[in-house]
Amino acid sequence: MIKKRWITLMTAMTLIAIAGLFVGEPTFECDWSQVSAADVAWLITATIFVLMMTPGLSFFYGGMVGAKNVISTMLQSFIAMGLISVLWVVIGFSLCFGDDIGGVIGSPLTFPMFHGVGGAVYTTPAGNVLGGATIPLALYALFQMKFAIITPSLITGSFAERVRFSAYLFFMMFFFFVIYCPLAHMTWHPEGLFMRWGVVDFAGGIVVHASSGVAALAGAIFLGRRSTAKSEPANIPFVLLGAAMLWLGWFGFNAGSSLHADGQAVKAFLNTNTASATAMMTWIFFDCLRGRKPSAMGAAVGCVVGLVAITPSAGYVTAGQSIFIAFIITLICNIAVYWRSHTRIDDALDVFPTHGTGGIFGTVLTGIFIQEGLIAGTWDGFVIFLYHLLAIVIVFVYTFIMSWIGYWLIDQLLPMRVSAYSEKVGLDFSQHDEHYGLAHIGEREIAEYEEHIREKMKD
């Protein structure tokens, strides 16, 4: 029996494919004398690096869960590269960077199906250049696409080992359209609300990490605790591999956000590596001070926390400030992980205590340390700092409420959470009919699950 949800998704994909036949290809003929070959080469490289972060995240998360849920957890990240890429071309880029509507969203009619997204630089009706003035608009759109891909992938760690795959696909679409696109427009469009306030988010502290972290918190609360006992990480070398891929890819994430092959890119590159290294060592040392042994998991999580912490300010602060930012935020995140473990909230892979908390406090410290911020010691600097705080409050409240609504709406259409039987045998088998090599599913568990499916089909 074919489920209605798969008919719906396949129908949507078919309509998108047909609609693509009626959209003309944008021209890549332009005044290439205005384009910087160095900027283009660097941004293509940075775009590749950022895309690599999503499979890196799949290894990072996949190694942390139990052996019965490795494949499902990795696929939840990997599938975003397909789904979000299509949505981005169809309408997502327009919603994020189309002509401004009220400072909160872009017009869906500006770049539908990438119409008009080619080699030329685009100037908004207000006279602002969209993206870099020395790179083709298509390249800027591709670079931004990779940010949109990884953001919903980050959420999956919170409800790992218990979310239904098809329901997750629907939520990913909801999150992308309702939460990510407005936040990206307000923060990064030259006429966006936060941009006009002077809020600085160099590479995604608000748009990527705060939004995904808060949505993860809402998801962990909504779906409830896992019914099975917490399992040991299936593959810690996977976690280290994923952390290494994230660290490498983050150079494109942060340094690429300069949009030029210039000094700011070099500064962001330096600060990214410095913050990650500082956070890794701080996490390990702090764990040891609390009576724990130094661990590979701690090193991996620590370095990623440092990357999150420096993201909103990477292109603006000094190397010394990056050390301070990473040090302070790592302590905060480490304590947040400890506090979360003593609550009823089952954020399986601590997405909010790391990404959410890191993005929030990273933005707060950005409002302090940027040249125009609180450190300037002027009234205008104080106002800029307050705008950063206001932006964080808006992002937290809006993202949490809309995420909760999204979870609830989708749960009315199809259960967000898998059945107890599915959770018992693991999502790899129950959702995808696959299994990780080290997973051991007993014959009794499989028989119980198959009987459960037969009974459901009778109903």
Short mmCIF file of C-alpha atoms in Angstrom, two decimals:
data_model
loop_
_atom_site.label_atom_id
_atom_site.label_comp_id
_atom_site.label_asym_id
_atom_site.label_seq_id
_atom_site.Cartn_x
_atom_site.Cartn_y
_atom_site.Cartn_z
CA MET A 1 0.00 0.00 0.00
CA ILE A 2 1.44 3.35 -1.05
CA LYS A 3 1.18 5.94 1.68
CA LYS A 4 -0.59 9.21 0.79
CA ARG A 5 2.39 11.22 1.99
CA TRP A 6 4.63 9.68 -0.67
CA ILE A 7 2.01 10.34 -3.35
CA THR A 8 1.91 13.98 -2.21
CA LEU A 9 5.69 14.36 -2.33
CA MET A 10 6.02 12.65 -5.71
CA THR A 11 3.23 14.78 -7.15
CA ALA A 12 4.96 17.94 -5.95
CA MET A 13 8.25 16.78 -7.49
CA THR A 14 6.50 16.07 -10.78
CA LEU A 15 4.90 19.53 -10.89
CA ILE A 16 8.24 21.17 -10.15
CA ALA A 17 9.89 19.22 -12.97
CA ILE A 18 7.19 20.24 -15.44
CA ALA A 19 7.29 23.89 -14.32
CA GLY A 20 11.02 23.93 -15.00
CA LEU A 21 10.32 23.49 -18.71
CA PHE A 22 8.66 26.91 -18.89
CA VAL A 23 11.40 28.99 -17.27
CA GLY A 24 14.08 30.45 -19.49
CA GLU A 25 17.73 29.97 -18.62
CA PRO A 26 19.41 33.11 -17.23
CA THR A 27 22.22 34.57 -19.25
CA PHE A 28 25.81 34.27 -18.14
CA GLU A 29 26.88 36.90 -20.62
CA CYS A 30 27.88 40.05 -18.76
CA ASP A 31 30.64 42.58 -18.36
CA TRP A 32 33.25 40.19 -17.02
CA SER A 33 35.72 43.05 -16.66
CA GLN A 34 33.78 43.95 -13.50
CA VAL A 35 34.21 40.43 -12.10
CA SER A 36 37.22 39.50 -9.99
CA ALA A 37 38.69 36.15 -11.01
CA ALA A 38 40.27 35.78 -7.57
CA ASP A 39 36.94 36.38 -5.81
CA VAL A 40 35.16 33.91 -8.09
CA ALA A 41 37.81 31.23 -7.57
CA TRP A 42 37.78 31.66 -3.80
CA LEU A 43 33.98 31.66 -3.52
CA ILE A 44 33.65 28.53 -5.66
CA THR A 45 36.16 26.87 -3.32
CA ALA A 46 34.34 28.16 -0.24
CA THR A 47 31.02 26.91 -1.61
CA ILE A 48 32.46 23.42 -1.97
CA PHE A 49 33.79 23.59 1.59
CA VAL A 50 30.40 24.61 2.98
CA LEU A 51 28.61 21.80 1.16
CA MET A 52 31.13 19.33 2.63
CA MET A 53 29.96 20.34 6.10
CA THR A 54 26.61 18.56 5.68
CA PRO A 55 28.06 15.07 5.07
CA GLY A 56 30.52 15.97 7.82
CA LEU A 57 27.58 16.63 10.11
CA SER A 58 26.04 13.29 9.13
CA PHE A 59 29.18 11.48 10.31
CA PHE A 60 29.34 13.67 13.43
CA TYR A 61 25.75 12.86 14.42
CA GLY A 62 25.74 9.32 13.04
CA GLY A 63 28.63 8.22 15.23
CA MET A 64 26.95 9.53 18.38
CA VAL A 65 23.73 7.52 18.20
CA GLY A 66 23.19 3.83 18.88
CA ALA A 67 24.14 1.23 16.28
CA LYS A 68 20.48 0.66 15.29
CA ASN A 69 20.06 4.30 14.22
CA VAL A 70 23.31 5.22 12.46
CA ILE A 71 22.01 5.15 8.87
CA SER A 72 18.75 6.93 9.63
CA THR A 73 20.55 9.69 11.51
CA MET A 74 23.09 10.18 8.74
CA LEU A 75 20.40 10.17 6.06
CA GLN A 76 18.44 12.91 7.84
CA SER A 77 21.40 15.22 7.23
CA PHE A 78 22.34 13.87 3.81
CA ILE A 79 18.81 14.15 2.37
CA ALA A 80 18.82 17.91 2.98
CA MET A 81 21.34 18.33 0.17
CA GLY A 82 18.67 17.08 -2.23
CA LEU A 83 15.47 18.57 -0.83
CA ILE A 84 16.74 22.05 0.07
CA SER A 85 18.71 22.38 -3.17
CA VAL A 86 15.52 21.91 -5.19
CA LEU A 87 13.45 24.22 -2.99
CA TRP A 88 16.19 26.85 -3.12
CA VAL A 89 16.17 26.98 -6.91
CA VAL A 90 12.38 26.90 -7.20
CA ILE A 91 11.56 29.70 -4.75
CA GLY A 92 13.87 29.71 -1.72
CA PHE A 93 16.45 32.14 -3.09
CA SER A 94 13.65 34.57 -3.97
CA LEU A 95 12.20 34.40 -0.46
CA CYS A 96 15.61 35.01 1.12
CA PHE A 97 17.13 37.53 -1.29
CA GLY A 98 14.33 38.68 -3.59
CA ASP A 99 13.13 42.28 -3.62
CA ASP A 100 12.37 43.35 -0.06
CA ILE A 101 8.85 43.14 1.37
CA GLY A 102 8.62 44.98 4.68
CA GLY A 103 12.13 44.07 5.73
CA VAL A 104 11.09 40.51 6.66
CA ILE A 105 10.84 38.47 3.44
CA GLY A 106 11.80 38.60 -0.20
CA SER A 107 9.38 38.64 -3.11
CA PRO A 108 8.81 35.13 -4.52
CA LEU A 109 8.49 36.73 -7.97
CA THR A 110 12.05 38.08 -8.12
CA PHE A 111 13.97 34.89 -8.91
CA PRO A 112 11.47 32.01 -9.41
CA MET A 113 13.24 28.90 -10.73
CA PHE A 114 16.44 31.02 -10.68
CA HIS A 115 14.98 33.27 -13.38
CA GLY A 116 17.43 36.16 -13.73
CA VAL A 117 20.09 34.45 -11.64
CA GLY A 118 23.08 34.39 -13.94
CA GLY A 119 26.45 36.03 -14.48
CA ALA A 120 25.41 39.63 -13.87
CA VAL A 121 25.41 41.42 -10.53
CA TYR A 122 21.89 42.25 -9.29
CA THR A 123 20.95 45.67 -7.93
CA THR A 124 17.82 45.93 -5.80
CA PRO A 125 15.12 48.53 -6.54
CA ALA A 126 16.51 50.53 -3.61
CA GLY A 127 19.91 50.66 -5.33
CA ASN A 128 21.78 48.14 -3.18
CA VAL A 129 24.02 45.48 -4.67
CA LEU A 130 22.86 41.97 -3.74
CA GLY A 131 25.81 39.84 -2.71
CA GLY A 132 29.27 40.79 -3.89
CA ALA A 133 29.82 43.38 -6.59
CA THR A 134 32.67 41.35 -8.07
CA ILE A 135 31.00 37.91 -8.29
CA PRO A 136 28.13 36.60 -10.45
CA LEU A 137 24.74 36.50 -8.74
CA ALA A 138 24.49 32.78 -9.52
CA LEU A 139 27.64 32.09 -7.52
CA TYR A 140 26.34 34.07 -4.56
CA ALA A 141 23.08 32.13 -4.76
CA LEU A 142 24.95 28.82 -4.76
CA PHE A 143 27.06 29.88 -1.79
CA GLN A 144 23.98 30.85 0.19
CA MET A 145 22.27 27.59 -0.80
CA LYS A 146 24.80 25.60 1.20
CA PHE A 147 23.92 27.54 4.36
CA ALA A 148 20.25 26.76 3.80
CA ILE A 149 21.10 23.07 3.40
CA ILE A 150 22.97 22.58 6.66
CA THR A 151 20.59 24.53 8.90
CA PRO A 152 17.68 22.03 9.06
CA SER A 153 20.24 19.21 9.20
CA LEU A 154 21.50 20.57 12.52
CA ILE A 155 18.04 20.17 14.07
CA THR A 156 17.97 16.40 13.56
CA GLY A 157 20.33 15.69 16.45
CA SER A 158 17.69 16.76 18.97
CA PHE A 159 15.06 14.17 18.00
CA ALA A 160 17.45 11.45 16.84
CA GLU A 161 16.32 7.83 17.19
CA ARG A 162 12.60 8.58 17.29
CA VAL A 163 11.40 10.76 14.38
CA ARG A 164 9.52 9.41 11.36
CA PHE A 165 11.49 10.06 8.18
CA SER A 166 8.56 11.26 6.03
CA ALA A 167 7.35 13.58 8.80
CA TYR A 168 10.87 14.99 9.08
CA LEU A 169 10.83 15.81 5.35
CA PHE A 170 7.63 17.80 5.79
CA PHE A 171 9.01 19.60 8.82
CA MET A 172 12.21 20.43 6.94
CA MET A 173 10.12 22.15 4.26
CA PHE A 174 8.07 23.98 6.89
CA PHE A 175 11.19 25.17 8.71
CA PHE A 176 12.83 26.29 5.48
CA PHE A 177 9.92 28.40 4.25
CA VAL A 178 8.51 29.73 7.54
CA ILE A 179 11.65 30.19 9.64
CA TYR A 180 14.89 30.09 7.65
CA CYS A 181 13.86 32.28 4.71
CA PRO A 182 12.53 35.20 6.80
CA LEU A 183 15.54 35.13 9.15
CA ALA A 184 18.00 35.01 6.25
CA HIS A 185 16.26 37.94 4.59
CA MET A 186 16.10 40.05 7.74
CA THR A 187 19.76 39.39 8.55
CA TRP A 188 21.59 39.26 5.22
CA HIS A 189 19.50 41.13 2.66
CA PRO A 190 20.76 44.74 2.37
CA GLU A 191 17.25 46.00 3.16
CA GLY A 192 16.41 43.39 5.80
CA LEU A 193 15.14 44.50 9.22
CA PHE A 194 18.11 43.27 11.27
CA MET A 195 20.57 44.58 8.69
CA ARG A 196 19.01 48.05 8.93
CA TRP A 197 19.34 47.88 12.73
CA GLY A 198 23.07 47.30 12.39
CA VAL A 199 22.95 43.71 13.63
CA VAL A 200 26.04 41.80 12.49
CA ASP A 201 25.86 38.10 11.71
CA PHE A 202 28.95 37.48 9.64
CA ALA A 203 28.28 33.84 8.76
CA GLY A 204 25.20 32.49 10.53
CA GLY A 205 25.18 32.81 14.30
CA ILE A 206 21.54 33.91 14.13
CA VAL A 207 20.36 32.53 10.82
CA VAL A 208 21.93 29.07 11.11
CA HIS A 209 22.83 28.19 14.69
CA ALA A 210 20.37 30.09 16.88
CA SER A 211 17.43 29.18 14.63
CA SER A 212 18.33 25.49 14.36
CA GLY A 213 19.14 25.26 18.06
CA VAL A 214 15.83 26.76 19.15
CA ALA A 215 13.89 24.60 16.66
CA ALA A 216 15.78 21.61 18.07
CA LEU A 217 14.73 22.54 21.60
CA ALA A 218 11.09 22.76 20.53
CA GLY A 219 11.38 19.40 18.77
CA ALA A 220 12.94 17.64 21.74
CA ILE A 221 10.16 18.90 24.01
CA PHE A 222 7.37 18.14 21.53
CA LEU A 223 8.46 14.60 20.66
CA GLY A 224 9.26 13.66 24.25
CA ARG A 225 11.88 11.35 25.65
CA ARG A 226 13.10 8.21 23.92
CA SER A 227 11.39 5.09 25.24
CA THR A 228 14.50 2.97 25.00
CA ALA A 229 17.51 3.36 27.24
CA LYS A 230 20.22 5.66 25.97
CA SER A 231 22.67 3.59 23.94
CA GLU A 232 26.42 3.91 23.63
CA PRO A 233 27.79 5.83 20.64
CA ALA A 234 28.03 3.47 17.69
CA ASN A 235 31.25 4.81 16.20
CA ILE A 236 33.39 7.47 17.88
CA PRO A 237 35.84 7.53 14.93
CA PHE A 238 32.83 8.67 12.84
CA VAL A 239 32.39 11.54 15.30
CA LEU A 240 36.04 12.55 14.92
CA LEU A 241 35.82 12.29 11.13
CA GLY A 242 32.70 14.42 11.10
CA ALA A 243 34.25 17.03 13.39
CA ALA A 244 37.32 17.19 11.14
CA MET A 245 35.13 17.66 8.04
CA LEU A 246 33.15 20.37 9.83
CA TRP A 247 36.34 22.15 10.92
CA LEU A 248 37.70 22.09 7.38
CA GLY A 249 34.38 23.09 5.82
CA TRP A 250 33.95 25.93 8.31
CA PHE A 251 36.82 27.80 6.66
CA GLY A 252 34.53 28.17 3.65
CA PHE A 253 31.57 28.90 5.92
CA ASN A 254 33.28 31.81 7.67
CA ALA A 255 36.09 33.00 5.41
CA GLY A 256 33.86 32.63 2.36
CA SER A 257 31.34 35.00 3.92
CA SER A 258 33.72 37.86 3.12
CA LEU A 259 32.64 37.25 -0.52
CA HIS A 260 36.11 38.39 -1.58
CA ALA A 261 39.63 37.03 -1.62
CA ASP A 262 40.80 39.76 0.73
CA GLY A 263 42.11 40.57 4.19
CA GLN A 264 38.74 40.02 5.85
CA ALA A 265 38.66 36.47 4.48
CA VAL A 266 42.11 35.86 5.91
CA LYS A 267 41.06 37.31 9.27
CA ALA A 268 37.98 35.09 9.35
CA PHE A 269 40.12 32.09 8.43
CA LEU A 270 42.54 32.84 11.26
CA ASN A 271 39.82 33.46 13.83
CA THR A 272 37.93 30.31 12.83
CA ASN A 273 40.92 28.05 13.40
CA THR A 274 41.96 29.87 16.59
CA ALA A 275 38.49 29.69 18.13
CA SER A 276 38.04 26.01 17.30
CA ALA A 277 41.41 25.08 18.75
CA THR A 278 40.77 27.15 21.89
CA ALA A 279 37.37 25.57 22.42
CA MET A 280 38.66 22.05 21.97
CA MET A 281 41.33 22.47 24.63
CA THR A 282 38.99 24.39 26.95
CA TRP A 283 36.33 21.66 26.75
CA ILE A 284 38.86 18.93 27.58
CA PHE A 285 40.52 20.86 30.41
CA PHE A 286 37.14 21.80 31.93
CA ASP A 287 35.98 18.18 31.75
CA CYS A 288 39.15 17.08 33.56
CA LEU A 289 38.65 19.73 36.24
CA ARG A 290 35.20 18.25 36.85
CA GLY A 291 36.64 14.78 37.39
CA ARG A 292 36.15 13.33 33.91
CA LYS A 293 38.76 11.76 31.67
CA PRO A 294 39.81 13.52 28.46
CA SER A 295 37.73 12.00 25.68
CA ALA A 296 37.56 11.96 21.90
CA MET A 297 33.88 12.92 22.11
CA GLY A 298 34.76 15.91 24.27
CA ALA A 299 37.45 17.04 21.84
CA ALA A 300 35.10 16.73 18.87
CA VAL A 301 32.20 18.54 20.52
CA GLY A 302 34.52 21.23 21.88
CA CYS A 303 36.02 22.11 18.52
CA VAL A 304 32.57 22.39 16.95
CA VAL A 305 31.37 24.65 19.78
CA GLY A 306 34.31 26.95 19.06
CA LEU A 307 33.35 27.09 15.39
CA VAL A 308 29.78 28.00 16.31
CA ALA A 309 30.92 30.63 18.81
CA ILE A 310 33.10 32.57 16.36
CA THR A 311 30.74 32.36 13.37
CA PRO A 312 28.81 35.65 13.89
CA SER A 313 31.94 37.74 14.45
CA ALA A 314 34.68 35.89 12.54
CA GLY A 315 35.44 38.66 10.06
CA TYR A 316 35.53 41.50 12.58
CA VAL A 317 37.30 40.55 15.82
CA THR A 318 40.99 40.14 16.58
CA ALA A 319 42.70 36.81 17.12
CA GLY A 320 42.95 37.56 20.84
CA GLN A 321 39.25 38.35 21.02
CA SER A 322 38.47 35.11 19.19
CA ILE A 323 40.31 33.20 21.93
CA PHE A 324 38.29 34.99 24.60
CA ILE A 325 34.99 34.45 22.78
CA ALA A 326 35.67 30.74 22.27
CA PHE A 327 36.82 30.29 25.88
CA ILE A 328 33.78 31.95 27.46
CA ILE A 329 31.20 30.33 25.18
CA THR A 330 32.76 26.88 25.55
CA LEU A 331 32.38 27.09 29.33
CA ILE A 332 28.76 28.22 28.91
CA CYS A 333 27.97 25.40 26.46
CA ASN A 334 29.69 22.77 28.59
CA ILE A 335 27.62 23.81 31.60
CA ALA A 336 24.47 23.93 29.42
CA VAL A 337 25.08 20.32 28.32
CA TYR A 338 25.45 19.29 31.96
CA TRP A 339 22.25 21.11 32.98
CA ARG A 340 20.31 19.64 30.07
CA SER A 341 21.32 16.12 31.12
CA HIS A 342 19.63 16.72 34.48
CA THR A 343 16.30 17.75 32.96
CA ARG A 344 13.47 15.83 31.32
CA ILE A 345 14.32 17.35 27.93
CA ASP A 346 15.73 14.62 25.68
CA ASP A 347 17.80 16.69 23.26
CA ALA A 348 19.56 13.53 22.12
CA LEU A 349 22.77 15.07 20.76
CA ASP A 350 22.63 18.36 22.68
CA VAL A 351 21.85 20.57 19.71
CA PHE A 352 20.44 23.45 21.74
CA PRO A 353 23.14 23.45 24.47
CA THR A 354 25.84 23.59 21.78
CA HIS A 355 24.59 25.13 18.53
CA GLY A 356 21.70 27.12 19.97
CA THR A 357 23.53 28.39 23.02
CA GLY A 358 26.73 29.00 21.05
CA GLY A 359 24.90 30.96 18.36
CA ILE A 360 22.97 33.05 20.91
CA PHE A 361 25.93 33.99 23.08
CA GLY A 362 28.17 34.38 20.03
CA THR A 363 25.76 37.02 18.75
CA VAL A 364 25.70 38.76 22.13
CA LEU A 365 29.51 38.94 22.20
CA THR A 366 29.49 40.14 18.58
CA GLY A 367 27.41 43.10 19.71
CA ILE A 368 30.14 43.83 22.24
CA PHE A 369 33.33 43.34 20.22
CA ILE A 370 32.57 44.67 16.74
CA GLN A 371 34.03 48.10 16.14
CA GLU A 372 30.59 49.74 16.09
CA GLY A 373 29.39 47.84 19.14
CA LEU A 374 29.55 48.21 22.90
CA ILE A 375 33.35 48.21 22.94
CA ALA A 376 33.30 51.58 21.12
CA GLY A 377 32.15 53.18 24.37
CA THR A 378 29.61 55.44 22.67
CA TRP A 379 25.84 55.78 22.86
CA ASP A 380 25.52 54.51 19.28
CA GLY A 381 27.60 51.48 20.23
CA PHE A 382 25.30 50.79 23.16
CA VAL A 383 22.28 51.02 20.86
CA ILE A 384 23.88 48.57 18.40
CA PHE A 385 24.48 46.16 21.28
CA LEU A 386 20.83 46.45 22.36
CA TYR A 387 19.73 45.72 18.80
CA HIS A 388 21.76 42.50 18.91
CA LEU A 389 19.96 41.51 22.11
CA LEU A 390 16.59 42.40 20.60
CA ALA A 391 17.34 40.35 17.49
CA ILE A 392 18.18 37.32 19.64
CA VAL A 393 14.93 37.65 21.58
CA ILE A 394 12.92 37.93 18.36
CA VAL A 395 14.68 34.93 16.82
CA PHE A 396 14.21 32.79 19.93
CA VAL A 397 10.52 33.58 20.42
CA TYR A 398 9.58 33.44 16.73
CA THR A 399 11.53 30.25 16.01
CA PHE A 400 10.26 28.39 19.06
CA ILE A 401 6.60 29.28 18.48
CA MET A 402 6.65 28.61 14.74
CA SER A 403 8.61 25.38 15.16
CA TRP A 404 6.10 24.16 17.72
CA ILE A 405 3.26 25.01 15.34
CA GLY A 406 5.08 23.16 12.56
CA TYR A 407 5.57 20.05 14.68
CA TRP A 408 1.93 20.13 15.76
CA LEU A 409 0.51 20.64 12.26
CA ILE A 410 2.58 17.85 10.75
CA ASP A 411 1.77 15.55 13.65
CA GLN A 412 -1.92 16.02 12.83
CA LEU A 413 -1.30 14.80 9.28
CA LEU A 414 1.03 11.93 10.15
CA PRO A 415 2.67 11.02 13.45
CA MET A 416 6.01 12.79 13.90
CA ARG A 417 7.23 10.03 16.20
CA VAL A 418 7.71 6.41 15.19
CA SER A 419 5.90 3.62 17.03
CA ALA A 420 7.38 1.93 20.08
CA TYR A 421 8.12 -1.15 17.97
CA SER A 422 9.94 0.93 15.36
CA GLU A 423 11.98 2.64 18.04
CA LYS A 424 12.81 -0.72 19.63
CA VAL A 425 14.23 -2.31 16.47
CA GLY A 426 15.82 0.95 15.40
CA LEU A 427 15.05 3.45 12.67
CA ASP A 428 17.59 1.99 10.25
CA PHE A 429 15.47 -1.15 9.89
CA SER A 430 11.99 0.21 10.57
CA GLN A 431 12.25 3.34 8.41
CA HIS A 432 14.69 2.28 5.69
CA ASP A 433 14.97 -1.53 5.76
CA GLU A 434 18.74 -1.21 6.16
CA HIS A 435 21.14 -1.81 9.01
CA TYR A 436 24.58 -0.72 10.07
CA GLY A 437 27.19 -3.46 10.12
CA LEU A 438 27.64 -3.39 13.88
CA ALA A 439 23.93 -3.33 14.70
CA HIS A 440 22.49 -6.49 16.19
CA ILE A 441 18.71 -6.79 15.88
CA GLY A 442 17.33 -9.91 17.46
CA GLU A 443 15.03 -12.22 15.51
CA ARG A 444 12.39 -11.76 18.19
CA GLU A 445 12.46 -7.97 17.77
CA ILE A 446 12.14 -8.30 13.98
CA ALA A 447 9.24 -10.76 14.32
CA GLU A 448 7.46 -8.43 16.75
CA TYR A 449 7.94 -5.51 14.41
CA GLU A 450 6.65 -7.40 11.35
CA GLU A 451 3.60 -8.56 13.30
CA HIS A 452 3.03 -4.96 14.38
CA ILE A 453 3.10 -3.84 10.70
CA ARG A 454 0.65 -6.56 9.68
CA GLU A 455 -1.79 -5.51 12.39
CA LYS A 456 -1.56 -1.87 11.31
CA MET A 457 -2.30 -2.78 7.69
CA LYS A 458 -5.38 -4.73 8.80
CA ASP A 459 -6.68 -1.62 10.53
#
